[in-house]
Coordinates of C-alpha atoms and ligand atoms in Angstrom, one line a residue:
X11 CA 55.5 -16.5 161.3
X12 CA 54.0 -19.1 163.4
X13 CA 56.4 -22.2 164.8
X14 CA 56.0 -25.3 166.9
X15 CA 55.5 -24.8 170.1
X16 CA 59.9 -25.6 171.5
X17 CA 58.9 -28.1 174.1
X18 CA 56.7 -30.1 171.4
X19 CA 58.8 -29.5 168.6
X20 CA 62.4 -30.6 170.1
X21 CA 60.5 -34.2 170.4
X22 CA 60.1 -34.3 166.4
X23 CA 62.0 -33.6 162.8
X24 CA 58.6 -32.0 161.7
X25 CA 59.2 -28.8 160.2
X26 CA 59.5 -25.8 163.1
X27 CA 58.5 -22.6 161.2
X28 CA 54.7 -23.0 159.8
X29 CA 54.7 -20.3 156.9
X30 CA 52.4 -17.5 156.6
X31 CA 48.7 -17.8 156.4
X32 CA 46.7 -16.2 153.8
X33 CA 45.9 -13.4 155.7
X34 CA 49.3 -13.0 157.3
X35 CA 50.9 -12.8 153.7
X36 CA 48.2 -10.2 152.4
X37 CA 48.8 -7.8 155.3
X38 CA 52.4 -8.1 154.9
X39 CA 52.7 -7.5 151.7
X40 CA 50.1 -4.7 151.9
X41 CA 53.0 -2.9 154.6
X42 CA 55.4 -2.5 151.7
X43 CA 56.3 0.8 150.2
X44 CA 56.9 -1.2 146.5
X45 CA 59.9 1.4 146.2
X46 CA 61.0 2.5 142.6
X47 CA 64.7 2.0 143.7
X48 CA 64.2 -1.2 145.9
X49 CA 67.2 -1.0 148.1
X50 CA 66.1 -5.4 148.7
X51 CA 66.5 -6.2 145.4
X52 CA 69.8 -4.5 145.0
X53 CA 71.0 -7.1 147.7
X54 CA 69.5 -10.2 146.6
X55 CA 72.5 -12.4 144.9
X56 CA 70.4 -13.7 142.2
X57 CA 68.5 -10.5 141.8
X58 CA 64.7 -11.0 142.1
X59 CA 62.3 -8.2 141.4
X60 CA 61.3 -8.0 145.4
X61 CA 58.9 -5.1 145.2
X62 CA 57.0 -6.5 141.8
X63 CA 56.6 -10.2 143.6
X64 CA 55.4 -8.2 146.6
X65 CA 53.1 -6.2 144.9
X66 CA 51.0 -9.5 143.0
X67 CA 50.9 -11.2 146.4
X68 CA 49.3 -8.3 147.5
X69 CA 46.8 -8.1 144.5
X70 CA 45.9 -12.2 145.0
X71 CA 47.7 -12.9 141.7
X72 CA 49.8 -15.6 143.2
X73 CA 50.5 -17.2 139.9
X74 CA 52.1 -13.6 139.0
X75 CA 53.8 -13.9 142.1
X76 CA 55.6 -16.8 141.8
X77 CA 56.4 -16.7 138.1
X78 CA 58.0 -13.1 138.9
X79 CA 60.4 -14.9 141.6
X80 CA 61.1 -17.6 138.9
X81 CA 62.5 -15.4 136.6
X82 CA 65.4 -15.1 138.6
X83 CA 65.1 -18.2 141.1
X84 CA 65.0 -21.9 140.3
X85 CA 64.3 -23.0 144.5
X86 CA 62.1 -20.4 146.0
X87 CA 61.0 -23.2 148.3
X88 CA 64.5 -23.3 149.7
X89 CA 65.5 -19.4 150.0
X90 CA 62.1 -18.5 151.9
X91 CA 62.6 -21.1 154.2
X92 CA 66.8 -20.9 154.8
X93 CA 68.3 -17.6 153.2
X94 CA 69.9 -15.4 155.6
X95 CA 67.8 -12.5 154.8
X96 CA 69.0 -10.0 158.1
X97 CA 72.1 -9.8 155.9
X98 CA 70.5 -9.2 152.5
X99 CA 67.2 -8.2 151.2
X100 CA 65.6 -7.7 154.6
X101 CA 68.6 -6.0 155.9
X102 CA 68.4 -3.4 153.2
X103 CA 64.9 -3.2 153.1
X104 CA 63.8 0.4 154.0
X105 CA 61.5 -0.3 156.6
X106 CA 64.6 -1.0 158.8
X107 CA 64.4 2.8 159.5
X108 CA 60.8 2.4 161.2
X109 CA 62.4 -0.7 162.8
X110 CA 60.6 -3.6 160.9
X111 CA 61.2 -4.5 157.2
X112 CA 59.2 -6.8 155.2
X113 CA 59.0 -10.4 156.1
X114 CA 60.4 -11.1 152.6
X115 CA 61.7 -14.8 153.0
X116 CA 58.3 -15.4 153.9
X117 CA 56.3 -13.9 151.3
X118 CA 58.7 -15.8 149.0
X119 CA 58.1 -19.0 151.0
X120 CA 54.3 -18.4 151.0
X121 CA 54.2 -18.0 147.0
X122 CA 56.3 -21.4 146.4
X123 CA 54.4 -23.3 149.0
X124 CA 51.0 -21.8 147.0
X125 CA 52.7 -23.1 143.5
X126 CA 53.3 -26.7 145.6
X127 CA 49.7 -27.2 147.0
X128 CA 48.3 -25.9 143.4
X129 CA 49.2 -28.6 141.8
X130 CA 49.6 -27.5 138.0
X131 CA 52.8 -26.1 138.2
X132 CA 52.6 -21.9 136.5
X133 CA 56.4 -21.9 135.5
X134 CA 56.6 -24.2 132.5
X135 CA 58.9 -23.2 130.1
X136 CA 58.6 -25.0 126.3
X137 CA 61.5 -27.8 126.5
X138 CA 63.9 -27.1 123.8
X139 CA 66.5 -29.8 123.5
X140 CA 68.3 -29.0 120.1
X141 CA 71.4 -26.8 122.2
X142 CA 74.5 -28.2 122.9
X143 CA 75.4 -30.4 125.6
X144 CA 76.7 -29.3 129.1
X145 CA 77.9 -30.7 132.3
X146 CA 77.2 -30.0 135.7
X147 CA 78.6 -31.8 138.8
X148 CA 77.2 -31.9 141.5
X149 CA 73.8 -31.5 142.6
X150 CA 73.8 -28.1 145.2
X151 CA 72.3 -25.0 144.8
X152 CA 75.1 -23.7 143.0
X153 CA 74.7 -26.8 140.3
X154 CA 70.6 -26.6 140.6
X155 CA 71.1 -22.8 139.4
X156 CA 73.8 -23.1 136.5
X157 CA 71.5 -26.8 135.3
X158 CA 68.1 -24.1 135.4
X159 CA 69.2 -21.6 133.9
X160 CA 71.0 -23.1 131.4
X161 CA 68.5 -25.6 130.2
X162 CA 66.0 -22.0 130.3
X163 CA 68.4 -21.2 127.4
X164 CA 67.9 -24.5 125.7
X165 CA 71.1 -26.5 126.6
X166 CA 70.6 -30.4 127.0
X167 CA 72.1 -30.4 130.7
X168 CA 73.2 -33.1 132.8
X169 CA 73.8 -33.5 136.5
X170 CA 75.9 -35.9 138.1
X171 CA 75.6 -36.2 141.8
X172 CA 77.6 -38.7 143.5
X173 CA 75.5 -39.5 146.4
X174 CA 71.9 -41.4 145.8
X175 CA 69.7 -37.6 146.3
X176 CA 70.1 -34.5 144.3
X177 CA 70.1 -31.3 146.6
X178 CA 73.7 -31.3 148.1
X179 CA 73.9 -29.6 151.5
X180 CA 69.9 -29.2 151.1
X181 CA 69.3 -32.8 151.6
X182 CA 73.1 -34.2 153.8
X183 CA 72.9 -31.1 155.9
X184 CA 70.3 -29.1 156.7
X185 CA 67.6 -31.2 158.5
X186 CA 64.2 -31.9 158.2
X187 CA 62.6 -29.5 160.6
X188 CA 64.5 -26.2 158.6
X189 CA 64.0 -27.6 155.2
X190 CA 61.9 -30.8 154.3
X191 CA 63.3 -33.2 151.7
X192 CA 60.1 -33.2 149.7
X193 CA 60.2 -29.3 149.1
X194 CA 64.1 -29.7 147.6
X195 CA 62.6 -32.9 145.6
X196 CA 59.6 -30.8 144.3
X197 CA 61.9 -27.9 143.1
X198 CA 64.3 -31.0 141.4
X199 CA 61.0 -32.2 139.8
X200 CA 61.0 -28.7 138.4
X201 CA 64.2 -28.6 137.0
X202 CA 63.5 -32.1 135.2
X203 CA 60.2 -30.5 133.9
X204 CA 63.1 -27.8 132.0
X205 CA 64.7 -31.0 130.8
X206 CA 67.2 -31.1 132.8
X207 CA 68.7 -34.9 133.4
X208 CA 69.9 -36.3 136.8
X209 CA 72.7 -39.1 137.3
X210 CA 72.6 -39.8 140.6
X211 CA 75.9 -42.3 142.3
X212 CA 78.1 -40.8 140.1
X213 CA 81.6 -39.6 141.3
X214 CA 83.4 -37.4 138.6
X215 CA 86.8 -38.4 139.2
X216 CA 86.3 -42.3 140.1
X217 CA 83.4 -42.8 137.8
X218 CA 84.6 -41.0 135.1
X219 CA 87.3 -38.7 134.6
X220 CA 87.0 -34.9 133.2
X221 CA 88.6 -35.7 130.0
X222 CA 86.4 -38.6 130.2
X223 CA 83.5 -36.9 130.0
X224 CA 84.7 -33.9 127.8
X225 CA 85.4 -36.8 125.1
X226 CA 81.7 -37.8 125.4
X227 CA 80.1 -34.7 122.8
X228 CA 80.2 -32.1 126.4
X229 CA 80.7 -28.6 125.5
X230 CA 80.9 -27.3 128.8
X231 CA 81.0 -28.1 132.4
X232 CA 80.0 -26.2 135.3
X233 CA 81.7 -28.0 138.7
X234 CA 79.7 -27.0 141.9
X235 CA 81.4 -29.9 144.1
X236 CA 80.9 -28.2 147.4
X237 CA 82.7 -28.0 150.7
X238 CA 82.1 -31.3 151.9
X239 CA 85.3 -31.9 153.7
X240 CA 85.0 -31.3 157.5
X241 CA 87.8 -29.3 159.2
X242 CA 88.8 -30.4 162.5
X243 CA 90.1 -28.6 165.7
X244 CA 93.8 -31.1 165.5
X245 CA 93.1 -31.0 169.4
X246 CA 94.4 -33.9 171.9
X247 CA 91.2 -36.3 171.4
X248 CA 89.4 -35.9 168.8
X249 CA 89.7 -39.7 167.6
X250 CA 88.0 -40.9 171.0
X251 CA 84.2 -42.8 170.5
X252 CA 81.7 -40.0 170.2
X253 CA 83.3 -37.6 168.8
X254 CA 81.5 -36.8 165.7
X255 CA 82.2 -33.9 162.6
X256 CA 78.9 -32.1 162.3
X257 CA 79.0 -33.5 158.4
X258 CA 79.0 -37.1 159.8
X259 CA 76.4 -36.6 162.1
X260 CA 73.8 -34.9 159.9
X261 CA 74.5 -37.0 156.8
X262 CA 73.5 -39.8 159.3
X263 CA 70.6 -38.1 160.5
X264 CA 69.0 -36.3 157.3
X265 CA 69.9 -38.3 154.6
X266 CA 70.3 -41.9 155.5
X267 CA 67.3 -41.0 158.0
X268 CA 69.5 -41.9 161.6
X269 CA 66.3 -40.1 163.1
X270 CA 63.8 -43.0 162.2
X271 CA 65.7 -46.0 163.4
X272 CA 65.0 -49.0 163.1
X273 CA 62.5 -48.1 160.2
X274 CA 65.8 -47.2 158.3
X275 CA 69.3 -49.0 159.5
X276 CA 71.6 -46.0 160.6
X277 CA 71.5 -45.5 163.8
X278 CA 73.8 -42.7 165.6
X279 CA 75.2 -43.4 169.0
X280 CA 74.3 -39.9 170.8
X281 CA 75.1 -39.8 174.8
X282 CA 73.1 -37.0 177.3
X283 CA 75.3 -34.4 177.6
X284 CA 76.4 -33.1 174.3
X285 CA 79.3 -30.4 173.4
X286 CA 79.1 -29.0 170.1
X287 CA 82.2 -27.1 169.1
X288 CA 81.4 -23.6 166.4
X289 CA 78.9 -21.0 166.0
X290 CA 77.7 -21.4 162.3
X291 CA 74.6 -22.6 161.0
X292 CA 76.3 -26.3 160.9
X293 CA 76.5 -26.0 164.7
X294 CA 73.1 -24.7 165.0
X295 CA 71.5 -27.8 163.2
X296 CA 74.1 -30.0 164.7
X297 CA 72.8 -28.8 168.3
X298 CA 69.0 -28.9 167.4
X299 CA 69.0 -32.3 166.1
X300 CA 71.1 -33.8 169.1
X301 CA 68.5 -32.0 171.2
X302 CA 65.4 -34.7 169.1
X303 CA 67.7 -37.1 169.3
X304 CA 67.2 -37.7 172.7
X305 CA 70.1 -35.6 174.6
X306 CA 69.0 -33.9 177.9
X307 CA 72.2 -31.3 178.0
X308 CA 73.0 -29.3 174.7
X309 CA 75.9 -26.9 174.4
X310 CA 76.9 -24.6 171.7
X311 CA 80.7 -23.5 172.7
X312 CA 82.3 -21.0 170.6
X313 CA 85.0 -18.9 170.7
X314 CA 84.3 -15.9 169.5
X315 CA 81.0 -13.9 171.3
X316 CA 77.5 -14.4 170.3
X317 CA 77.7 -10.7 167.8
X318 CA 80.3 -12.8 165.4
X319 CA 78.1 -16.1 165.4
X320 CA 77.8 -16.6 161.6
X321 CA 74.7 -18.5 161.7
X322 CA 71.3 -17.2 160.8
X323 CA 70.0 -15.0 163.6
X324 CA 66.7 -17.0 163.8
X325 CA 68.6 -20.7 164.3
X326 CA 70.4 -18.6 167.3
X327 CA 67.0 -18.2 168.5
X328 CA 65.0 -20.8 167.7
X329 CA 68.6 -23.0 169.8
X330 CA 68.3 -21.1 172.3
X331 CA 64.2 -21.5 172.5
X332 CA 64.7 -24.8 172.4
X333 CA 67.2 -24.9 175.6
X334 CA 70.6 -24.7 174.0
X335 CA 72.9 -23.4 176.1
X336 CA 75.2 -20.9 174.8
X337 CA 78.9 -21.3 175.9
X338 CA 80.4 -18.3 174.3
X339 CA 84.2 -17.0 174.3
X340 CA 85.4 -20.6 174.8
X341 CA 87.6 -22.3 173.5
X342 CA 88.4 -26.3 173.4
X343 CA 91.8 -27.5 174.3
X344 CA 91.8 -30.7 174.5
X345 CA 88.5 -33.8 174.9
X346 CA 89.0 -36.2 177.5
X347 CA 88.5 -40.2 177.5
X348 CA 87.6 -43.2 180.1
X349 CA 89.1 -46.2 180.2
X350 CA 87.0 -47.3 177.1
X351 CA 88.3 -44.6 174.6
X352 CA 84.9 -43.2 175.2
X353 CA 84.4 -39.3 175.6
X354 CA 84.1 -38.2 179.5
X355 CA 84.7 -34.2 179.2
X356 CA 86.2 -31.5 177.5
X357 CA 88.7 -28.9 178.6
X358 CA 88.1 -25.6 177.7
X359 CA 89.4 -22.3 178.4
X360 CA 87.8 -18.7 178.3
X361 CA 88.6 -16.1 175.8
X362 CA 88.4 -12.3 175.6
X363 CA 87.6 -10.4 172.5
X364 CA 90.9 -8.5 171.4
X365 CA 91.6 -6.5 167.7
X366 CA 89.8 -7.3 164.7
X367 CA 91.6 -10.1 162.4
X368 CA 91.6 -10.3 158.4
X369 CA 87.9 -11.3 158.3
X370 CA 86.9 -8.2 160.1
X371 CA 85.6 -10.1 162.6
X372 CA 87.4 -9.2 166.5
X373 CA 89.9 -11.8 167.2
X374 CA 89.4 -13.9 170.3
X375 CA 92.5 -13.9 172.9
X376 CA 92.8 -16.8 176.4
X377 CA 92.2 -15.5 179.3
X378 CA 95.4 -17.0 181.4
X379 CA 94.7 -19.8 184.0
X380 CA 90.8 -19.7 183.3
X381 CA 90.6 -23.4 182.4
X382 CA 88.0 -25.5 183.2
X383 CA 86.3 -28.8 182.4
X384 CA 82.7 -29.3 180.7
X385 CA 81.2 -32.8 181.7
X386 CA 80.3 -34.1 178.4
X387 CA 79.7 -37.3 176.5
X388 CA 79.3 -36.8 173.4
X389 CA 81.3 -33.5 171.4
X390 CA 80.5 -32.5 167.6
X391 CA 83.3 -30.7 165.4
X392 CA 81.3 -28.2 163.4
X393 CA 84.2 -25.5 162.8
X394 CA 83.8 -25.7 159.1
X395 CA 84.9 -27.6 155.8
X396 CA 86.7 -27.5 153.2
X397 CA 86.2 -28.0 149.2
X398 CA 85.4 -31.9 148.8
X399 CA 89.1 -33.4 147.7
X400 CA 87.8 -36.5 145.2
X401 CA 87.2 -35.1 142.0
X402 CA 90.0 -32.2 142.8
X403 CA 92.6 -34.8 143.4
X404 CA 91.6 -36.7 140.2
X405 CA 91.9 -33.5 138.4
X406 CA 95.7 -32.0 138.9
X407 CA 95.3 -29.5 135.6
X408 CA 92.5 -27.3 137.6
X409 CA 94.3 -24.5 139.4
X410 CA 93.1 -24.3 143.2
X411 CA 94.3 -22.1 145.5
X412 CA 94.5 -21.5 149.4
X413 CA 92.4 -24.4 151.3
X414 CA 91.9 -26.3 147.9
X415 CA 89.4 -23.7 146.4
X416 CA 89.6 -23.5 142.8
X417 CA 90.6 -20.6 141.2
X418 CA 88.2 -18.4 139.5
X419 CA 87.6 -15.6 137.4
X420 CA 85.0 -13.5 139.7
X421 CA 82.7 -12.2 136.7
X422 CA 82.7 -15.3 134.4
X423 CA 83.1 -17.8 137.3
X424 CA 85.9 -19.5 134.4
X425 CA 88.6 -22.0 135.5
X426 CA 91.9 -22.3 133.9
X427 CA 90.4 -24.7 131.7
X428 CA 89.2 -23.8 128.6
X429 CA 85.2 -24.7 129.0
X430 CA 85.3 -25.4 132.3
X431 CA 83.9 -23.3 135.0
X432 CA 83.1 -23.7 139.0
X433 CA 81.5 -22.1 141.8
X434 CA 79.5 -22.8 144.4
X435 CA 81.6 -23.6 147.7
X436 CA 84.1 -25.6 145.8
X437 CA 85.5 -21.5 144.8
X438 CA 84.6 -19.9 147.8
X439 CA 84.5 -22.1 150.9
X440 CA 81.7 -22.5 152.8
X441 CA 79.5 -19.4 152.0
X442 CA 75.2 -19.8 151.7
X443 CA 72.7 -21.0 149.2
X444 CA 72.1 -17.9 147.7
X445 CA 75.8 -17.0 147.3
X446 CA 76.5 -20.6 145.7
X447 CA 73.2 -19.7 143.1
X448 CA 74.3 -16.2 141.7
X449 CA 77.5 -18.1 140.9
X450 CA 75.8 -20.9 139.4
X451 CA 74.0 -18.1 137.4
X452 CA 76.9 -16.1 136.8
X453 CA 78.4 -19.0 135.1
X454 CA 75.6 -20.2 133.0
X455 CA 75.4 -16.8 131.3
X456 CA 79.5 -16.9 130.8
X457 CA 79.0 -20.5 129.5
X458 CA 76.2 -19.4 127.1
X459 CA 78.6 -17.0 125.8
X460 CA 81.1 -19.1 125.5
X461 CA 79.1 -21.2 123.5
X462 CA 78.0 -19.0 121.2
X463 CA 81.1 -17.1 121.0
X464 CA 82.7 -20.7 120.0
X465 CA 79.7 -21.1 117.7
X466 CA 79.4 -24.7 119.7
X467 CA 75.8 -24.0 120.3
Ligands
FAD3 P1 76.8 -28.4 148.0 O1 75.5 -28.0 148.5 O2 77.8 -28.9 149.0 O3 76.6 -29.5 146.9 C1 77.7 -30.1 146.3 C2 77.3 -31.4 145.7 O4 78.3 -31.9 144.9 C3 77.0 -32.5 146.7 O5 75.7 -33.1 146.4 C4 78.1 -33.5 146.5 O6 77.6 -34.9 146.8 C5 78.4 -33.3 145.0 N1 79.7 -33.8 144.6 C6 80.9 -33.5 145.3 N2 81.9 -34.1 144.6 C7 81.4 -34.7 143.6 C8 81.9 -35.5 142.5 N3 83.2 -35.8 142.4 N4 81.1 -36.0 141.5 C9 79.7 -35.8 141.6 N5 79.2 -35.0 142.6 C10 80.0 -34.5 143.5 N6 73.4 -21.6 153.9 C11 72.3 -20.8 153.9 O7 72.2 -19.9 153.1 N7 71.4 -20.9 154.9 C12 71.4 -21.9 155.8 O8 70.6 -22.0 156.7 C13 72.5 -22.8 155.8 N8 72.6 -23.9 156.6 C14 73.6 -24.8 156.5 C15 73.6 -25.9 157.3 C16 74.6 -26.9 157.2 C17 74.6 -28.1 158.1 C18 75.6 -26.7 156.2 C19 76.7 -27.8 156.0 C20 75.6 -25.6 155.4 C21 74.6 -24.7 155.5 N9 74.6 -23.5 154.7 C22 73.5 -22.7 154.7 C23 75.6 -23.4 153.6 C24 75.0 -23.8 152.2 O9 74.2 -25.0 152.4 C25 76.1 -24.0 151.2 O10 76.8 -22.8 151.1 C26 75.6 -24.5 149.9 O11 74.9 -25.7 150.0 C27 76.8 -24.6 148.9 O12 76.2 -25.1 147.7 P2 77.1 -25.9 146.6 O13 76.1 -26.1 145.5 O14 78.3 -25.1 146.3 O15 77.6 -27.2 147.3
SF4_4 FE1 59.2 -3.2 149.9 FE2 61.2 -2.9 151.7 FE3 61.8 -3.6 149.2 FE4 60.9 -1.1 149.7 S1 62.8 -2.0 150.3 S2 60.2 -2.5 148.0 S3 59.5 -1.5 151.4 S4 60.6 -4.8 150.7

């Protein structure tokens, strides 16, 4: 797929990858073997016939195309452009064998942005409002998914989001030039076309309370309330000016729009020689939008090497195209101030990789008396987060379990509560999109049943 040039590109938000072209998409899809037992769709989380989509690109019938991918998949438009694909369908695709499978995300890319630029949209279901009413909270993929496919089944649903923009990490976190705002907003127009109402600036648990709501006619509720709580390193200096969590940073910059000050009135105090602490996707964006920012130096320090990164392979590269440099098996010890409280430096100290731990991953061990300091100005904690505390903390009957996830039941995605059921991040700290959407669709098939089961529908 073609991209932005890196030296033009790390001087705007605009979106880096370009999509496929007409002819690009036909000739890729015309390379696949449309395999009986499609080893790609076996490994896509919310199951979408891969081969069949494949196939009607390949034949022109793009509306076929796209209304085979909705059948399964409410944000197409999101998954082509941000799904970690290496580690699902394109990592089982077999075309690996020959060395180069099919450029799914792409091709699935390519047939939402068709359905976007042809205006009448192909995958209108009729509205059918007569079904009972259910809850969601929270406006992430996980909630977009369970809200979908449950209004599909004729359930009045409704959202509450508590910040002012449905989307969730789509719209706080990842940034403009991965995933514009106005796709997520066309595939939430979408989802209002199924009926499907939006209350944005409510917070369940200040707002209104659980039982609150549960007295108000809801049948059911579906939480998908996200990891939004940042972890930090608890490292001598982490309070000094300039020391930002990845989460503060992006919310600033994607949605209260830091990047377009003074147009919009957030602006983000960014120095020139930036440290940004973890290897995920979170650091990734962190990194690439300090880079547009304005700051000359850029470095990615992680502790682990660049084989257990967990970010997408093609952020890793599209960093390091951009002139990220990659501080590997390193680890922070402590950040250093001026006079001013303000960030001067960071001490770090090299690692080596020793046994694998409980994630599989190989643990990383100091290397004595290999300290040194990295000049720095500004340093960004993105080493992960945690399940967002408010609505949690407001709701003591929910059973939650290590790190404040709550406690499910893996096939049903059911809390402890009778009619209440979670998933998303909130259950399984921070994961992906796709993961946080099978659970959302896990759980509005458990809630249909439910509901049916309770003759409540
Ligand atoms: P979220 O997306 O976090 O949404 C939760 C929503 O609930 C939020 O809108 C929040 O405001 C709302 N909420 C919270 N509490 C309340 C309340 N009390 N009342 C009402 N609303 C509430 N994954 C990928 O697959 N590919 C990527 O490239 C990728 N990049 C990422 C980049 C960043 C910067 C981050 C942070 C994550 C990234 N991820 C990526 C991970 C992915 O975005 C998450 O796994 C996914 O968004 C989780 O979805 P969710 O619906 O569970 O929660
Ligand atoms: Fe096509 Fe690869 Fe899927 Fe086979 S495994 S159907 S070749 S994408």
């Amino acid at each position: 797929m073609k991209k932005q040039n890196p030296k033009q590109r790390i001087k705007n938000f605009n979106e880096v990858a370009l999509g496929m072209s007409l002819e690009e998409a036909l000739k890729e899809a015309s390379r696949c073997l449309v395999c009986k037992n499609a080893r790609c769709s076996a490994k896509c989380p919310v199951e979408i016939d891969i081969p069949r989509f494949i196939k009607a690109i390949k034949d022109k019938a793009f509306n076929d195309a796209i209304k085979i991918i909705k059948e399964k998949n409410n944000l197409p438009g999101v998954c082509g452009r941000v799904c970690p694909q290496e580690d699902q369908c394109e990592g089982a695709c077999i075309l690996n064998k020959k060395g180069s499978p099919i450029n799914i995300g792409a091709l699935e890319r390519f047939a939402a942005d068709w359905e976007l630029k042809n205006a009448s949209r192909v995958t209108r279901y009729a509205l059918r409002t007569e079904g009972a009413k259910v809850i969601v909270i929270g406006s992430g993929p996980a909630g977009l998914t369970c809200a979908g496919n449950l209004a599909k089944l004729g359930y009045k649903v409704t959202v509450f989001e508590a910040l002012h923009a449905e989307g969730g990490v789509l719209v706080y976190g990842i940034p403009e030039f991965r995933l514009p705002k106005d796709i997520v907003k066309k595939e939430v127009d979408y989802l209002e076309s199924l009926g499907v109402e939006f209350r944005k600036n409510f917070i369940v648990g200040k707002t209104a309370t659980l039982k609150e709501l549960f007295g108000q006619g809801y049948r059911a509720i579906f939480i998908g309330t996200g990891a939004g709580l940042p972890n930090f390193m608890n490292i001598p200096g982490e309070n000094l000016n300039r020391v930002y969590s990845s989460n503060e940073l992006l919310t600033r910059v994607n949605l209260m729009k830091a990047y377009l000050f003074p147009e919009y009135d957030t602006p983000v105090n960014i120095g020139k020689k930036v440290a940004v602490i973890g290897g995920g996707n979170t650091a990734m964006d962190s990194a690439r939008v300090c880079l547009r920012l304005g700051a000359e130096k850029v470095y990615i320090v992680y502790r682990r090497s660049e084989k257990e990164m967990p970010a997408r392979e093609e952020e890793i590269k599209n960093a390091k195209e951009e002139g990220i440099k990659f501080l590997t098996l390193t680890l922070p010890k402590r950040i250093l101030g001026d006079d001013n409280y303000f960030v001067k430096g960071m001490e770090c100290i090299k690692m080596e990789l020793g046994e694998p731990d409980s994630s599989g991953r190989r643990r990383s061990v100091p290397v004595p008396g290999s300290e040194f300091i990295l000049e720095a100005d500004t340093v960004i904690v993105a080493v992960g987060q945690s399940p967002n505390p408010v609505f949690l903390n407001a709701t003591p009957e929910l059973k939650t379990g290590k790190w404040g996830r709550i406690e499910i039941d893996q096939e049903t995605q059911a809390t402890n509560i009778k009619g209440v059921y979670a998933g998303g991040d909130a259950t399984a700290g921070e994961d992906t999109v796709i993961a946080a959407m099978g659970s959302g669709k896990r759980a509005a098939k458990a809630i249909d049943n439910y509901l049916k089961t309770k003759k409540l529908f």
